[in-house]
Amino acid sequence: MYFAALLARTEDGWEASDTELDNVETLSDLADLAREASPEEDTVLVLIEQEDAWFGVVRIDGEDDPRIYVSDAAAAQRSAYGELLLTDELLGREPGSDDGPDLDSLDLDGTEDGDDEDEDEDEEGGADAVPHSPVGDSEILDDLGISDKELRALSAEDALGSIAEALGAAEVLETVR
């Protein structure tokens, strides 16, 4: 089960809104959705969680590029919403690199039973393996009172509530949960 919410910082405090990510296909779409929540170009946080598996925070400050933190990249990669956040840059890959097999190197005529050399590398955590650890900007919430150490220590099952509590937005987040 997924939960996603927008927290927009206003001069009156934080405002929360439940958000539907079904029509969001890219990180740019997500950033545009977040910017719509704050016409004053204030800070907007997109909080996403998959129950007990992972959580992510996307921070949008005006027209700046989104900043992203994901608690467990490997778990997030297995979900559609997580894949939105796991950009090549975030994972330290060359932009446009493909995790799939090189189709030019595959024997597709069915005449050989050869072993796939890359298969062993992937099972052992090859170069493109996604880590079972946090990725992204762990200092994403530093100026809001949550240090990188505190963020990394959060468990997926209570992270969003803890973040909202530290921001003074627990009540508004609960209204949309």
Coordinates of N, CA, C and O in Angstrom, one line a residue:
M1 N 0.8 -1.2 0.0 CA 0.0 0.0 0.0 C 0.9 1.2 0.0 O 1.9 1.3 0.7
Y2 N 0.5 2.2 -0.8 CA 1.3 3.4 -1.0 C 0.5 4.6 -0.3 O -0.7 4.6 -0.3
F3 N 1.3 5.6 0.1 CA 0.7 6.8 0.5 C 1.6 7.9 0.0 O 2.9 7.8 0.0
A4 N 1.0 9.0 -0.6 CA 1.8 10.1 -1.1 C 1.0 11.4 -0.7 O -0.2 11.5 -0.7
A5 N 1.8 12.4 -0.2 CA 1.2 13.6 0.2 C 2.2 14.8 -0.2 O 3.4 14.6 -0.2
L6 N 1.6 15.9 -0.3 CA 2.4 17.1 -0.5 C 2.3 18.0 0.7 O 1.2 18.2 1.3
L7 N 3.4 18.5 1.2 CA 3.5 19.4 2.3 C 4.1 20.7 1.7 O 5.2 20.7 1.3
A8 N 3.3 21.8 1.7 CA 3.7 23.0 1.1 C 3.9 24.0 2.3 O 3.0 24.2 3.1
R9 N 5.1 24.6 2.4 CA 5.3 25.6 3.4 C 4.8 27.0 3.0 O 5.1 27.4 1.9
T10 N 4.0 27.5 3.8 CA 3.4 28.8 3.6 C 3.7 29.8 4.7 O 4.3 29.3 5.7
E11 N 3.4 31.0 4.6 CA 3.7 32.0 5.7 C 2.9 31.6 6.9 O 3.2 32.0 8.0
D12 N 1.8 30.8 6.8 CA 0.9 30.4 7.9 C 1.3 29.1 8.4 O 0.6 28.5 9.3
G13 N 2.4 28.5 7.9 CA 2.8 27.1 8.3 C 2.7 26.1 7.2 O 2.7 26.5 6.0
W14 N 2.6 24.9 7.5 CA 2.6 23.8 6.5 C 1.1 23.5 6.1 O 0.3 23.4 7.0
E15 N 0.9 23.3 4.8 CA -0.4 22.8 4.3 C -0.2 21.5 3.7 O 0.8 21.3 2.9
A16 N -1.0 20.5 4.0 CA -0.9 19.2 3.4 C -2.0 18.9 2.4 O -3.1 19.4 2.6
S17 N -1.7 18.1 1.4 CA -2.7 17.7 0.5 C -2.4 16.3 0.1 O -1.2 15.9 -0.2
D18 N -3.4 15.4 0.1 CA -3.2 14.1 -0.5 C -3.0 14.2 -2.0 O -3.6 15.0 -2.6
T19 N -2.2 13.4 -2.5 CA -1.9 13.5 -3.9 C -2.0 12.1 -4.6 O -1.6 11.1 -4.0
E20 N -2.5 12.1 -5.8 CA -2.7 10.9 -6.6 C -1.5 10.9 -7.6 O -1.4 11.9 -8.4
L21 N -0.7 9.9 -7.6 CA 0.4 9.8 -8.5 C 0.2 9.0 -9.8 O 1.1 8.7 -10.5
D22 N -1.0 8.5 -10.0 CA -1.3 7.7 -11.1 C -1.0 8.3 -12.4 O -0.6 7.6 -13.4
N23 N -1.2 9.6 -12.6 CA -0.9 10.3 -13.9 C 0.5 10.8 -13.9 O 0.8 11.5 -14.9
V24 N 1.3 10.6 -12.9 CA 2.7 11.1 -12.9 C 3.6 10.1 -13.5 O 3.7 9.0 -13.0
E25 N 4.3 10.4 -14.6 CA 5.1 9.5 -15.3 C 6.6 9.7 -15.1 O 7.4 8.8 -15.3
T26 N 7.0 11.0 -14.8 CA 8.4 11.3 -14.7 C 8.6 12.2 -13.5 O 7.7 12.7 -12.9
L27 N 9.9 12.4 -13.2 CA 10.2 13.3 -12.0 C 9.8 14.7 -12.4 O 9.4 15.4 -11.5
S28 N 9.9 15.1 -13.6 CA 9.5 16.4 -14.0 C 8.0 16.6 -13.8 O 7.5 17.7 -13.3
D29 N 7.2 15.6 -14.1 CA 5.7 15.7 -13.8 C 5.5 15.8 -12.3 O 4.6 16.6 -11.9
L30 N 6.2 15.1 -11.5 CA 6.1 15.2 -10.1 C 6.5 16.6 -9.6 O 5.8 17.2 -8.7
A31 N 7.6 17.1 -10.1 CA 8.0 18.5 -9.7 C 6.9 19.5 -10.1 O 6.6 20.4 -9.3
D32 N 6.3 19.4 -11.3 CA 5.3 20.3 -11.7 C 4.1 20.2 -10.8 O 3.5 21.2 -10.4
L33 N 3.7 19.0 -10.4 CA 2.6 18.8 -9.5 C 2.8 19.5 -8.2 O 2.0 20.1 -7.6
A34 N 4.1 19.3 -7.7 CA 4.4 20.0 -6.4 C 4.4 21.5 -6.5 O 4.0 22.2 -5.6
R35 N 4.9 22.0 -7.6 CA 4.9 23.5 -7.8 C 3.5 24.1 -7.8 O 3.3 25.2 -7.4
E36 N 2.6 23.3 -8.4 CA 1.2 23.8 -8.4 C 0.6 23.9 -7.0 O -0.3 24.7 -6.8
A37 N 1.2 23.2 -6.1 CA 0.7 23.2 -4.7 C 1.1 24.5 -4.0 O 0.6 24.8 -2.9
S38 N 2.1 25.2 -4.5 CA 2.6 26.4 -3.9 C 2.8 27.5 -4.9 O 3.9 27.6 -5.4
P39 N 1.8 28.3 -5.1 CA 1.9 29.3 -6.2 C 3.0 30.4 -5.8 O 3.5 31.1 -6.6
E40 N 3.4 30.5 -4.5 CA 4.3 31.5 -4.1 C 5.8 31.0 -4.2 O 6.7 31.7 -3.7
E41 N 6.0 29.9 -4.8 CA 7.3 29.3 -5.0 C 8.0 29.0 -3.7 O 9.2 29.0 -3.6
D42 N 7.2 28.6 -2.7 CA 7.7 28.2 -1.4 C 8.2 26.8 -1.5 O 8.0 26.1 -2.5
T43 N 8.8 26.3 -0.4 CA 9.2 24.9 -0.4 C 8.0 24.0 -0.4 O 7.1 24.2 0.4
V44 N 8.1 22.9 -1.2 CA 7.1 21.9 -1.2 C 7.8 20.5 -1.0 O 8.8 20.3 -1.7
L45 N 7.3 19.7 -0.1 CA 7.9 18.4 0.1 C 6.9 17.4 -0.4 O 5.7 17.4 -0.1
V46 N 7.3 16.4 -1.3 CA 6.5 15.3 -1.7 C 7.0 14.1 -0.8 O 8.2 13.8 -0.8
L47 N 6.1 13.6 0.0 CA 6.4 12.5 0.8 C 5.7 11.2 0.3 O 4.5 11.2 0.1
I48 N 6.5 10.2 0.0 CA 6.0 8.9 -0.5 C 6.4 7.8 0.3 O 7.6 7.8 0.7
E49 N 5.5 6.8 0.6 CA 5.9 5.7 1.3 C 5.2 4.4 0.8 O 4.1 4.5 0.3
Q50 N 5.9 3.3 0.8 CA 5.3 2.0 0.6 C 5.4 1.3 1.9 O 6.5 1.2 2.5
E51 N 4.3 1.0 2.5 CA 4.2 0.4 3.8 C 5.3 -0.5 4.2 O 5.5 -1.6 3.5
D52 N 6.1 -0.2 5.2 CA 7.1 -1.0 5.8 C 8.3 -1.3 4.8 O 9.1 -2.1 5.2
A53 N 8.3 -0.8 3.6 CA 9.4 -1.1 2.7 C 10.4 0.0 2.4 O 11.6 -0.2 2.5
W54 N 9.9 1.2 2.1 CA 10.8 2.3 1.8 C 9.9 3.6 1.9 O 8.7 3.6 1.9
F55 N 10.7 4.7 2.0 CA 10.0 6.0 1.9 C 10.9 7.0 1.1 O 12.1 6.7 0.9
G56 N 10.3 8.0 0.5 CA 11.1 8.9 -0.3 C 10.6 10.3 0.0 O 9.5 10.6 0.4
V57 N 11.5 11.3 -0.1 CA 11.2 12.7 0.1 C 11.8 13.4 -1.2 O 12.9 13.2 -1.5
V58 N 10.9 14.2 -1.8 CA 11.3 15.0 -2.9 C 11.1 16.5 -2.5 O 10.0 16.8 -2.0
R59 N 12.1 17.3 -2.6 CA 12.0 18.7 -2.2 C 12.0 19.6 -3.4 O 13.0 19.5 -4.2
I60 N 11.1 20.5 -3.5 CA 11.0 21.4 -4.6 C 11.0 22.8 -4.0 O 10.2 23.2 -3.2
D61 N 12.0 23.6 -4.3 CA 12.2 25.0 -3.9 C 12.1 25.9 -5.1 O 13.0 26.0 -5.9
G62 N 10.9 26.4 -5.4 CA 10.7 27.3 -6.5 C 11.0 26.5 -7.8 O 10.5 25.4 -8.1
E63 N 11.8 27.1 -8.7 CA 12.1 26.5 -10.0 C 13.4 25.7 -9.9 O 13.9 25.2 -10.9
D64 N 14.0 25.6 -8.7 CA 15.2 24.7 -8.6 C 14.9 23.3 -8.9 O 13.8 22.8 -8.9
D65 N 16.0 22.6 -9.3 CA 15.8 21.1 -9.6 C 15.4 20.4 -8.3 O 15.8 20.8 -7.2
P66 N 14.6 19.4 -8.5 CA 14.1 18.6 -7.3 C 15.3 18.0 -6.6 O 16.3 17.5 -7.2
R67 N 15.3 17.9 -5.3 CA 16.2 17.2 -4.5 C 15.5 16.0 -4.0 O 14.3 16.0 -3.6
I68 N 16.2 14.8 -4.0 CA 15.6 13.6 -3.7 C 16.3 12.8 -2.6 O 17.6 12.8 -2.6
Y69 N 15.6 12.1 -1.8 CA 16.1 11.1 -0.8 C 15.2 9.9 -0.8 O 14.0 10.0 -0.8
V70 N 15.8 8.7 -1.0 CA 15.1 7.5 -0.9 C 15.7 6.6 0.1 O 17.0 6.4 0.1
S71 N 14.9 6.0 1.0 CA 15.5 5.3 2.1 C 16.1 3.9 1.8 O 17.0 3.5 2.4
D72 N 15.6 3.3 0.7 CA 16.1 2.0 0.3 C 15.9 1.9 -1.2 O 14.8 1.6 -1.7
A73 N 17.0 2.1 -1.9 CA 16.9 2.1 -3.4 C 16.4 0.8 -4.0 O 15.6 0.8 -4.9
A74 N 16.9 -0.3 -3.5 CA 16.5 -1.6 -4.1 C 15.0 -1.8 -3.9 O 14.3 -2.3 -4.8
A75 N 14.5 -1.5 -2.7 CA 13.0 -1.7 -2.5 C 12.2 -0.7 -3.3 O 11.2 -1.1 -3.9
A76 N 12.7 0.5 -3.4 CA 11.9 1.5 -4.2 C 11.9 1.1 -5.7 O 11.0 1.4 -6.4
Q77 N 13.0 0.5 -6.2 CA 13.1 0.1 -7.6 C 12.0 -0.9 -8.0 O 11.6 -0.9 -9.1
R78 N 11.5 -1.6 -7.0 CA 10.5 -2.6 -7.3 C 9.1 -2.0 -7.3 O 8.1 -2.8 -7.5
S79 N 9.0 -0.7 -7.2 CA 7.7 -0.1 -7.3 C 7.6 1.0 -8.3 O 8.6 1.7 -8.6
A80 N 6.5 1.2 -8.9 CA 6.3 2.2 -9.9 C 6.6 3.6 -9.4 O 7.3 4.4 -10.1
Y81 N 6.2 3.9 -8.2 CA 6.5 5.3 -7.6 C 7.9 5.4 -7.3 O 8.5 6.5 -7.5
G82 N 8.6 4.4 -6.8 CA 10.0 4.5 -6.5 C 10.8 4.7 -7.8 O 11.8 5.4 -7.8
E83 N 10.4 4.0 -8.9 CA 11.1 4.2 -10.1 C 11.1 5.7 -10.6 O 12.0 6.1 -11.3
L84 N 10.1 6.4 -10.2 CA 10.0 7.9 -10.6 C 11.2 8.6 -10.0 O 11.8 9.5 -10.6
L85 N 11.6 8.2 -8.8 CA 12.6 8.9 -8.0 C 14.0 8.5 -8.3 O 14.9 9.3 -8.1
L86 N 14.2 7.3 -8.7 CA 15.5 6.7 -8.9 C 16.0 7.0 -10.3 O 16.1 6.2 -11.2
T87 N 16.5 8.3 -10.4 CA 17.1 8.7 -11.7 C 18.5 8.2 -11.8 O 19.1 7.7 -10.9
D88 N 19.0 8.2 -13.1 CA 20.3 7.7 -13.3 C 21.3 8.5 -12.5 O 22.3 8.0 -11.9
E89 N 21.1 9.8 -12.4 CA 22.0 10.7 -11.6 C 22.0 10.3 -10.1 O 23.0 10.2 -9.5
L90 N 20.8 10.0 -9.6 CA 20.7 9.6 -8.2 C 21.4 8.3 -7.9 O 22.0 8.2 -6.8
L91 N 21.4 7.4 -8.9 CA 22.1 6.1 -8.7 C 23.5 6.1 -9.2 O 24.2 5.1 -9.1
G92 N 24.0 7.3 -9.6 CA 25.4 7.4 -10.0 C 25.7 6.7 -11.4 O 26.8 6.2 -11.6
R93 N 24.7 6.7 -12.2 CA 24.9 6.1 -13.5 C 25.0 7.1 -14.6 O 24.5 8.3 -14.4
E94 N 25.5 6.7 -15.7 CA 25.5 7.6 -16.9 C 24.0 7.8 -17.3 O 23.3 6.9 -17.4
P95 N 23.6 9.1 -17.6 CA 22.2 9.3 -18.1 C 21.9 8.5 -19.3 O 22.8 8.4 -20.2
G96 N 20.8 7.9 -19.3 CA 20.4 7.1 -20.5 C 20.9 5.7 -20.5 O 20.6 4.9 -21.4
S97 N 21.7 5.3 -19.5 CA 22.1 3.9 -19.4 C 20.9 3.0 -19.2 O 20.0 3.4 -18.6
D98 N 21.1 1.8 -19.7 CA 19.9 0.9 -19.7 C 20.4 -0.3 -18.8 O 21.4 -0.9 -19.0
D99 N 19.5 -0.7 -17.9 CA 19.8 -1.8 -17.0 C 19.6 -3.1 -17.7 O 20.1 -4.1 -17.3
G100 N 18.9 -3.1 -18.7 CA 18.5 -4.4 -19.4 C 19.7 -4.9 -20.3 O 20.7 -4.2 -20.4
P101 N 19.5 -6.0 -20.8 CA 20.6 -6.6 -21.6 C 20.8 -5.8 -22.9 O 19.9 -5.2 -23.4
D102 N 22.0 -5.9 -23.4 CA 22.4 -5.2 -24.7 C 21.8 -6.1 -25.8 O 22.3 -7.2 -26.0
L103 N 20.7 -5.6 -26.5 CA 20.0 -6.4 -27.4 C 20.9 -6.8 -28.6 O 20.8 -7.8 -29.3
D104 N 21.9 -6.0 -28.9 CA 22.9 -6.3 -30.0 C 23.7 -7.5 -29.7 O 24.2 -8.2 -30.6
S105 N 24.0 -7.8 -28.4 CA 24.9 -8.9 -28.1 C 24.1 -10.2 -27.8 O 24.7 -11.2 -27.6
L106 N 22.8 -10.1 -27.8 CA 22.0 -11.4 -27.6 C 21.9 -12.2 -28.8 O 21.8 -11.7 -29.9
D107 N 21.9 -13.5 -28.6 CA 21.7 -14.5 -29.7 C 20.2 -14.8 -29.7 O 19.7 -15.5 -28.9
L108 N 19.6 -14.2 -30.7 CA 18.1 -14.3 -30.7 C 17.6 -15.4 -31.8 O 16.4 -15.5 -32.0
D109 N 18.6 -16.1 -32.4 CA 18.1 -17.0 -33.4 C 17.8 -18.4 -32.9 O 17.3 -19.3 -33.6
G110 N 18.1 -18.6 -31.6 CA 17.7 -19.8 -30.9 C 18.6 -21.0 -31.2 O 18.2 -22.2 -30.9
T111 N 19.7 -20.8 -31.9 CA 20.6 -22.0 -32.3 C 21.6 -22.3 -31.3 O 22.3 -23.3 -31.4
E112 N 21.9 -21.4 -30.3 CA 22.9 -21.7 -29.3 C 22.3 -21.6 -27.9 O 21.4 -20.9 -27.6
D113 N 22.9 -22.4 -27.0 CA 22.4 -22.4 -25.6 C 23.4 -21.7 -24.7 O 23.4 -21.9 -23.5
G114 N 24.2 -20.8 -25.2 CA 25.3 -20.2 -24.4 C 24.8 -19.6 -23.1 O 23.6 -19.2 -23.0
D115 N 25.7 -19.4 -22.2 CA 25.4 -18.8 -20.9 C 25.5 -17.3 -21.1 O 26.2 -16.8 -21.8
D116 N 24.7 -16.7 -20.3 CA 24.7 -15.2 -20.3 C 25.7 -14.8 -19.2 O 25.5 -14.9 -18.0
E117 N 26.8 -14.2 -19.7 CA 27.9 -13.9 -18.8 C 27.5 -12.8 -17.8 O 28.0 -12.7 -16.7
D118 N 26.6 -11.9 -18.3 CA 26.2 -10.7 -17.5 C 25.3 -11.2 -16.3 O 25.2 -10.5 -15.3
E119 N 24.6 -12.3 -16.5 CA 23.7 -12.8 -15.5 C 24.4 -13.1 -14.2 O 23.9 -12.7 -13.1
D120 N 25.6 -13.7 -14.2 CA 26.4 -13.9 -13.0 C 26.7 -12.6 -12.3 O 26.7 -12.5 -11.1
E121 N 27.1 -11.7 -13.1 CA 27.5 -10.4 -12.6 C 26.4 -9.7 -11.9 O 26.5 -9.1 -10.8
D122 N 25.1 -9.7 -12.4 CA 24.0 -9.1 -11.8 C 23.6 -9.8 -10.5 O 23.3 -9.1 -9.6
E123 N 23.7 -11.1 -10.5 CA 23.4 -11.8 -9.2 C 24.4 -11.5 -8.1 O 24.0 -11.5 -7.0
E124 N 25.6 -11.2 -8.5 CA 26.6 -10.8 -7.5 C 26.7 -9.3 -7.2 O 27.5 -8.9 -6.5
G125 N 25.7 -8.6 -7.8 CA 25.7 -7.2 -7.5 C 26.6 -6.4 -8.5 O 27.6 -5.8 -8.1
G126 N 26.4 -6.6 -9.7 CA 27.2 -5.9 -10.8 C 27.2 -4.4 -10.7 O 26.6 -3.8 -9.8
A127 N 27.8 -3.8 -11.6 CA 28.0 -2.4 -11.6 C 26.7 -1.6 -11.6 O 26.6 -0.5 -11.0
D128 N 25.7 -2.2 -12.2 CA 24.4 -1.5 -12.2 C 23.4 -1.9 -11.1 O 22.3 -1.5 -11.1
A129 N 23.9 -2.7 -10.2 CA 23.0 -3.1 -9.1 C 22.6 -1.9 -8.3 O 23.3 -1.0 -8.0
V130 N 21.3 -2.0 -7.8 CA 20.8 -0.9 -7.0 C 21.0 -1.3 -5.5 O 20.6 -2.4 -5.1
P131 N 21.6 -0.4 -4.7 CA 21.9 -0.7 -3.3 C 20.7 -0.9 -2.4 O 19.7 -0.2 -2.6
H132 N 20.8 -1.8 -1.5 CA 19.8 -1.9 -0.4 C 20.1 -0.9 0.7 O 20.3 -1.3 1.8
S133 N 20.2 0.4 0.3 CA 20.6 1.4 1.3 C 20.0 2.7 0.8 O 19.5 2.8 -0.4
P134 N 20.1 3.8 1.6 CA 19.6 5.1 1.2 C 20.4 5.6 0.0 O 21.6 5.4 -0.1
V135 N 19.8 6.4 -0.8 CA 20.4 7.1 -1.9 C 19.8 8.5 -2.0 O 18.7 8.8 -1.5
G136 N 20.6 9.4 -2.5 CA 20.1 10.8 -2.7 C 20.7 11.7 -1.7 O 21.7 11.5 -1.0
D137 N 20.0 12.9 -1.5 CA 20.5 14.0 -0.7 C 20.0 13.8 0.7 O 18.9 14.2 1.1
S138 N 20.9 13.2 1.6 CA 20.5 13.0 3.0 C 20.4 14.3 3.8 O 19.9 14.3 4.9
E139 N 20.9 15.4 3.2 CA 20.8 16.7 3.9 C 19.6 17.5 3.4 O 19.5 18.7 3.7
I140 N 18.7 16.8 2.8 CA 17.5 17.5 2.1 C 16.7 18.3 3.1 O 16.0 19.3 2.8
L141 N 16.7 17.8 4.4 CA 15.8 18.5 5.4 C 16.6 19.2 6.5 O 16.0 19.6 7.5
D142 N 17.9 19.3 6.3 CA 18.8 19.9 7.4 C 18.3 21.3 7.8 O 18.2 21.5 9.0
D143 N 18.0 22.2 6.9 CA 17.5 23.5 7.2 C 16.1 23.5 7.8 O 15.7 24.6 8.4
L144 N 15.4 22.4 7.8 CA 14.1 22.3 8.4 C 14.1 21.6 9.7 O 13.1 21.3 10.3
G145 N 15.3 21.3 10.2 CA 15.4 20.7 11.6 C 15.6 19.2 11.6 O 15.6 18.6 12.7
I146 N 15.8 18.6 10.5 CA 16.1 17.1 10.5 C 17.4 16.9 9.9 O 17.6 17.0 8.6
S147 N 18.4 16.4 10.7 CA 19.7 16.2 10.2 C 19.8 15.0 9.3 O 18.9 14.1 9.3
D148 N 20.9 14.9 8.5 CA 21.1 13.7 7.7 C 21.1 12.4 8.5 O 20.6 11.4 8.2
K149 N 21.8 12.5 9.7 CA 21.8 11.3 10.6 C 20.5 10.9 11.1 O 20.1 9.7 11.1
E150 N 19.6 11.9 11.4 CA 18.3 11.6 11.9 C 17.4 11.0 10.7 O 16.7 10.0 10.9
L151 N 17.6 11.5 9.5 CA 16.8 11.1 8.4 C 17.2 9.6 8.0 O 16.4 8.8 7.8
R152 N 18.5 9.3 8.0 CA 19.0 8.0 7.7 C 18.5 7.0 8.8 O 18.4 5.8 8.5
A153 N 18.3 7.4 10.0 CA 17.9 6.5 11.1 C 16.4 6.2 11.1 O 16.0 5.2 11.8
L154 N 15.6 6.9 10.3 CA 14.2 6.6 10.3 C 13.9 5.3 9.6 O 14.5 4.9 8.6
S155 N 12.9 4.6 10.2 CA 12.5 3.3 9.6 C 11.3 3.6 8.7 O 10.6 4.6 8.9
A156 N 11.1 2.8 7.7 CA 10.0 3.1 6.7 C 8.6 3.1 7.3 O 7.7 3.8 6.8
E157 N 8.4 2.3 8.4 CA 7.1 2.3 8.9 C 6.6 3.5 9.7 O 5.4 3.7 9.8
D158 N 7.5 4.4 10.1 CA 7.1 5.6 10.8 C 7.8 6.9 10.3 O 7.7 7.9 11.0
A159 N 8.5 6.8 9.2 CA 9.3 7.9 8.7 C 8.5 9.2 8.4 O 8.8 10.3 8.9
L160 N 7.4 9.1 7.7 CA 6.6 10.2 7.3 C 6.0 10.9 8.5 O 6.0 12.2 8.6
G161 N 5.5 10.2 9.5 CA 5.0 10.8 10.7 C 6.1 11.5 11.5 O 5.9 12.6 12.0
S162 N 7.3 10.9 11.5 CA 8.4 11.5 12.3 C 8.8 12.8 11.6 O 9.2 13.8 12.2
I163 N 8.9 12.7 10.3 CA 9.3 13.9 9.5 C 8.3 15.1 9.7 O 8.6 16.2 10.1
A164 N 7.0 14.7 9.6 CA 5.9 15.7 9.8 C 6.0 16.3 11.2 O 5.8 17.5 11.4
E165 N 6.2 15.4 12.2 CA 6.3 15.9 13.6 C 7.4 16.9 13.8 O 7.2 17.9 14.4
A166 N 8.6 16.6 13.2 CA 9.7 17.4 13.4 C 9.5 18.8 12.7 O 10.0 19.8 13.1
L167 N 8.7 18.8 11.6 CA 8.4 20.0 10.9 C 7.3 20.8 11.5 O 7.0 21.9 11.1
G168 N 6.6 20.2 12.5 CA 5.4 20.8 13.1 C 4.2 20.7 12.2 O 3.3 21.5 12.2
A169 N 4.2 19.6 11.4 CA 3.1 19.4 10.4 C 2.4 18.1 10.6 O 1.7 17.6 9.7
A170 N 2.5 17.5 11.8 CA 1.9 16.2 12.0 C 0.4 16.2 11.9 O -0.2 15.3 11.3
E171 N -0.2 17.3 12.5 CA -1.7 17.3 12.4 C -2.2 17.5 11.0 O -3.1 16.8 10.6
V172 N -1.5 18.4 10.2 CA -2.0 18.6 8.8 C -1.8 17.3 8.0 O -2.6 17.0 7.1
L173 N -0.7 16.6 8.2 CA -0.4 15.4 7.5 C -1.5 14.3 7.8 O -2.0 13.6 6.9
E174 N -1.8 14.2 9.1 CA -2.8 13.2 9.5 C -4.2 13.5 8.9 O -5.0 12.6 8.7
T175 N -4.5 14.7 8.6 CA -5.8 15.0 8.0 C -5.9 14.5 6.6 O -7.0 14.2 6.2
V176 N -4.8 14.3 5.9 CA -4.9 13.7 4.6 C -4.6 12.2 4.5 O -4.7 11.6 3.5
R177 N -4.1 11.7 5.6 CA -3.8 10.3 5.7 C -5.0 9.5 5.8 O -5.5 8.6 5.5

